[in-house]
Coordinates of N, CA and C in Angstrom, one line a residue:
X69 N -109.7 -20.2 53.6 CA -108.6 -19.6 54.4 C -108.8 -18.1 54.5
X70 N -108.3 -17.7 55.7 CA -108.2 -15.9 55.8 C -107.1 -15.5 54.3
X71 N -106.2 -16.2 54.2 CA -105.5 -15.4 53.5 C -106.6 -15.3 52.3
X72 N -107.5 -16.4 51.3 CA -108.3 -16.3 50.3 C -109.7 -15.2 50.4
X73 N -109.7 -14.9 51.7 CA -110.8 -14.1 52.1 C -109.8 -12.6 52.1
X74 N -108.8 -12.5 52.6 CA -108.0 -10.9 52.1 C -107.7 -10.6 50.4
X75 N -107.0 -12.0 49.4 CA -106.6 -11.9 48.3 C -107.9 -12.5 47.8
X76 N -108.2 -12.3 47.0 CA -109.1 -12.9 46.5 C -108.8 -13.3 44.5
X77 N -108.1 -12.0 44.0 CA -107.4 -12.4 43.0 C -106.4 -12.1 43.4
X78 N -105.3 -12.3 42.2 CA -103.9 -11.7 41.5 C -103.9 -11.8 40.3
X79 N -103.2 -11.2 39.7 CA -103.2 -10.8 38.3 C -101.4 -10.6 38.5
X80 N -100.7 -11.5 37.3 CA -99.3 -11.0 37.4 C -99.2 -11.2 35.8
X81 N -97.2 -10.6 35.6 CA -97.4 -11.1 33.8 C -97.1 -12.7 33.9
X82 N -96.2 -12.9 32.4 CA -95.8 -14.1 32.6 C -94.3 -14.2 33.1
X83 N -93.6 -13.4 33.8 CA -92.6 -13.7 33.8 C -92.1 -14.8 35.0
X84 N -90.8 -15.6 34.7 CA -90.9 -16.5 35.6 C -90.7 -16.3 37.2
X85 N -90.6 -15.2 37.6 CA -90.2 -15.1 39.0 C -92.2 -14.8 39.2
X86 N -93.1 -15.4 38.6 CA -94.5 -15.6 39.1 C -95.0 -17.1 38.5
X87 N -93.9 -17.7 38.3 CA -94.6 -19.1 37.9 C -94.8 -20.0 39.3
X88 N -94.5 -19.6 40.2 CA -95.2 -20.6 41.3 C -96.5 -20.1 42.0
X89 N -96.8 -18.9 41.0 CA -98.5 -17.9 42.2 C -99.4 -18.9 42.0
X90 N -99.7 -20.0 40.9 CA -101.0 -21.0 40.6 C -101.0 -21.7 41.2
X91 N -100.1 -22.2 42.2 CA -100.0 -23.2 43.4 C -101.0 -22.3 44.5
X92 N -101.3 -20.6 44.1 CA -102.0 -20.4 45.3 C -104.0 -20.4 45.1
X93 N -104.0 -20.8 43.9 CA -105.3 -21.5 43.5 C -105.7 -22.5 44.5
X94 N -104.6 -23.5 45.6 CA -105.7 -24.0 46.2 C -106.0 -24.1 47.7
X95 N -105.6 -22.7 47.5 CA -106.2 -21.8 48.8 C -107.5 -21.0 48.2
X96 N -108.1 -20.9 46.9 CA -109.2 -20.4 46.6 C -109.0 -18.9 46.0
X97 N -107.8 -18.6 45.7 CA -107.3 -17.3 45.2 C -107.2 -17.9 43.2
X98 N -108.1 -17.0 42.7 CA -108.0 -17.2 41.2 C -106.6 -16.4 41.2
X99 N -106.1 -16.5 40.1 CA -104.6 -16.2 39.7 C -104.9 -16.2 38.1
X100 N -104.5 -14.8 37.6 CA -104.7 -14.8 36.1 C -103.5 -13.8 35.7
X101 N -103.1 -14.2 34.7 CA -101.8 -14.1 33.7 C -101.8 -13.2 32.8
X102 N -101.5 -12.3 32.6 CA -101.8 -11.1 31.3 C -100.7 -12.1 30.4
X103 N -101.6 -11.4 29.1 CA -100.7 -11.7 27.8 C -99.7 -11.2 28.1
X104 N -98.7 -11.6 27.3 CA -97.3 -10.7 27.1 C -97.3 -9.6 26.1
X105 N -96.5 -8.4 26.7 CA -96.9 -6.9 25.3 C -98.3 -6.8 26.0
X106 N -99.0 -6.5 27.0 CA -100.6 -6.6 27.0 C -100.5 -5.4 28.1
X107 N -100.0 -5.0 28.2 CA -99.7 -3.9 29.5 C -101.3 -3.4 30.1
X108 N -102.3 -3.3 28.8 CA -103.5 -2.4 28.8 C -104.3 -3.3 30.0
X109 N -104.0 -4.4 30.0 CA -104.3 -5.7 30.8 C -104.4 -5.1 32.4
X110 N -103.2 -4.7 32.6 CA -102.9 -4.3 34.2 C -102.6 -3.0 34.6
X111 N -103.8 -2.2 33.9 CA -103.4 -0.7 34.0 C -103.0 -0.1 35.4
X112 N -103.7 -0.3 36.3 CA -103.2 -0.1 37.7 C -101.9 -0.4 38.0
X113 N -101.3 -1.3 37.7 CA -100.1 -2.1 37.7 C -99.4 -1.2 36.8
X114 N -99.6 -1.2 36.2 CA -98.9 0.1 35.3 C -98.4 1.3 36.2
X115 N -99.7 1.6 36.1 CA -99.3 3.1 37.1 C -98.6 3.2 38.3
X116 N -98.9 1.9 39.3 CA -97.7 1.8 40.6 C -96.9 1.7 40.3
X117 N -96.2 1.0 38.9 CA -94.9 1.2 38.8 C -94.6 2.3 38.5
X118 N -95.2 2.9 37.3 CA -94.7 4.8 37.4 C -94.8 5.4 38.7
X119 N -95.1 5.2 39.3 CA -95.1 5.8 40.9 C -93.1 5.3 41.8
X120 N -93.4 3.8 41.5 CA -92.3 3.0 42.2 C -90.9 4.0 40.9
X121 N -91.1 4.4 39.6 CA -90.4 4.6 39.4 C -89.5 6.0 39.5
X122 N -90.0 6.9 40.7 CA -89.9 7.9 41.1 C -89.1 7.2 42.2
X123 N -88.8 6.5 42.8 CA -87.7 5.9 43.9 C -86.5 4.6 42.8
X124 N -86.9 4.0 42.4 CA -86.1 3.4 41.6 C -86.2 3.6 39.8
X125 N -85.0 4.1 39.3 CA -85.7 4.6 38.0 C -85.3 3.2 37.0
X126 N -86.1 3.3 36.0 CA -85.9 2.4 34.6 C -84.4 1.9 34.6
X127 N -83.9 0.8 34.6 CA -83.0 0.5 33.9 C -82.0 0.5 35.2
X128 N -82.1 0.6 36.6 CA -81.7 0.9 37.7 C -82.0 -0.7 38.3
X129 N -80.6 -1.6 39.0 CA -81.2 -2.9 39.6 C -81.7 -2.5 41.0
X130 N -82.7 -3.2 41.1 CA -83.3 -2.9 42.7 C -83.1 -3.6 43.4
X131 N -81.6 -4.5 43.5 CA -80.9 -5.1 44.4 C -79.8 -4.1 44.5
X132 N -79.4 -2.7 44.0 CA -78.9 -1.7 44.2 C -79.5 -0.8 45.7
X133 N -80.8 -1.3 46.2 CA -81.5 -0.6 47.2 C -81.7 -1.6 48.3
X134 N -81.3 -1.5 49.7 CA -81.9 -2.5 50.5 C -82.9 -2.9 51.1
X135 N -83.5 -3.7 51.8 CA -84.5 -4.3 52.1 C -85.6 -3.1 52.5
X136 N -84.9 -2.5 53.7 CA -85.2 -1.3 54.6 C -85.8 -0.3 53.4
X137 N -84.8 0.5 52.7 CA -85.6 1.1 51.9 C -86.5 0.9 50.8
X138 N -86.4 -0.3 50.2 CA -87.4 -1.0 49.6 C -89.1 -0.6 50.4
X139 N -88.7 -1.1 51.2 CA -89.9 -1.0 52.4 C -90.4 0.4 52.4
X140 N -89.3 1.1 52.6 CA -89.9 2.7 52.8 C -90.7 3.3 51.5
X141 N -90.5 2.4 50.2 CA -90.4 3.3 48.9 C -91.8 2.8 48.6
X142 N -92.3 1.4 49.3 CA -93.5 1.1 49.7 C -94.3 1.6 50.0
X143 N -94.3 1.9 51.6 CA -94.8 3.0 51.8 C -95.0 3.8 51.7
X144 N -94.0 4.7 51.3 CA -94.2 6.1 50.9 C -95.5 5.8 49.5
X145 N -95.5 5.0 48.6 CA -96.2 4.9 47.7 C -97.2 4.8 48.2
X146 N -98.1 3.8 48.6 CA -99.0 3.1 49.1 C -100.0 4.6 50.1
X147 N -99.0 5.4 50.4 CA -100.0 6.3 51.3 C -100.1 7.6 50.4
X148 N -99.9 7.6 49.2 CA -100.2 8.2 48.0 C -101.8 8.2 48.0
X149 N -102.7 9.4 48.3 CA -104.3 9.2 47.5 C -104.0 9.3 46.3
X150 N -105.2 8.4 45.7 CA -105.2 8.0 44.2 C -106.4 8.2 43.9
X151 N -106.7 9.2 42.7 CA -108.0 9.2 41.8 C -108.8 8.4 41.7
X152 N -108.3 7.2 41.7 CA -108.8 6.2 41.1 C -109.9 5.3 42.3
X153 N -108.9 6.2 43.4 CA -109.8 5.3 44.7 C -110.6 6.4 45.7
X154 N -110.8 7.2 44.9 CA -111.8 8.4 45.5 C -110.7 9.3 46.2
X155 N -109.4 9.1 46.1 CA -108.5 10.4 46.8 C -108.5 9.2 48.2
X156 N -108.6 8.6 48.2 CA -108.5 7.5 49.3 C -106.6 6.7 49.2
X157 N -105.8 6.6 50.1 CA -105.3 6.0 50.2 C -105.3 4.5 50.0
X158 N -104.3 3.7 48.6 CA -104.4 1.7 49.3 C -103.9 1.9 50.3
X159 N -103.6 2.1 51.6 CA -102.7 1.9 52.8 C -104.3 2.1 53.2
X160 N -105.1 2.7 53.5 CA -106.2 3.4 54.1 C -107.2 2.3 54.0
X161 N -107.5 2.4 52.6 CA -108.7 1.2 52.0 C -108.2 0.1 52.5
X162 N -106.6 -0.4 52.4 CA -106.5 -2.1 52.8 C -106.6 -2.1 54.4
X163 N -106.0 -1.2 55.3 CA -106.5 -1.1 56.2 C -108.0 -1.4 57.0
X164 N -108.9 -0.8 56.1 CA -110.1 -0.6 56.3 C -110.4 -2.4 55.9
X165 N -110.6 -2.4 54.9 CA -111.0 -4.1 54.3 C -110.5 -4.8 55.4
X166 N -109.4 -4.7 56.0 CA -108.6 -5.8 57.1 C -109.6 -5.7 58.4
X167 N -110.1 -4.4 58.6 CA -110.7 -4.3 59.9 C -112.4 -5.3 59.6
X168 N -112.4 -5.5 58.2 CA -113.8 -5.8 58.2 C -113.5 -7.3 57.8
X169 N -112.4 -7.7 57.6 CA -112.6 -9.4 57.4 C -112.0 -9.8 59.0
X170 N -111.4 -8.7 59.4 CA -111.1 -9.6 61.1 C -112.3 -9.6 62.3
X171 N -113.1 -8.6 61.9 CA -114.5 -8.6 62.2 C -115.4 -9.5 62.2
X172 N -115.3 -9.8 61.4 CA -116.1 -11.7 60.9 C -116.2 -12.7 61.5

């Protein structure tokens, strides 16, 4: 499927609002589970949330913010360059990956 050709993994923890992602195994998307306490597991994941936590802070519910802004707080992140990806924006890079699996 296109969607297993865009995602190809996921990585979540264990909490329950991710207990239905292994149903997406059979679309051909591996799905893997960090330990719990394993944070070192999803370092990236880590760090978007320190990012997300400059719009929503610690201990703040994020059903205090609506859909709309949610969206924005996305964005606004997402077009953040990151070290990690050569000073490259994810908004830029997934952009780019989309242009080359619609290509195909």
């Amino acid at each position: 499927s296109q969607f297993a050709t865009v995602f190809k993994t996921i990585t979540a923890d264990n909490g329950t609002e991710f207990a239905e992602l292994s149903q997406l195994e059979r679309y051909g998307i591996m799905v893997y589970f960090a330990h719990p306490y394993s944070s070192y597991e999803r370092t990236q994941n880590e760090r978007h949330n320190r990012i997300f936590r400059k719009y929503v802070p610690k201990g703040k519910s994020i059903e205090n913010y609506s859909a709309e802004q949610i969206l924005w707080f996305a964005e606004d992140t997402n077009s953040l360059p990151r070290k990690s990806l050569g000073y490259d924006t994810p908004d830029d890079l997934f952009e780019a990956y989309l242009d080359t699996v619609y290509a195909a």
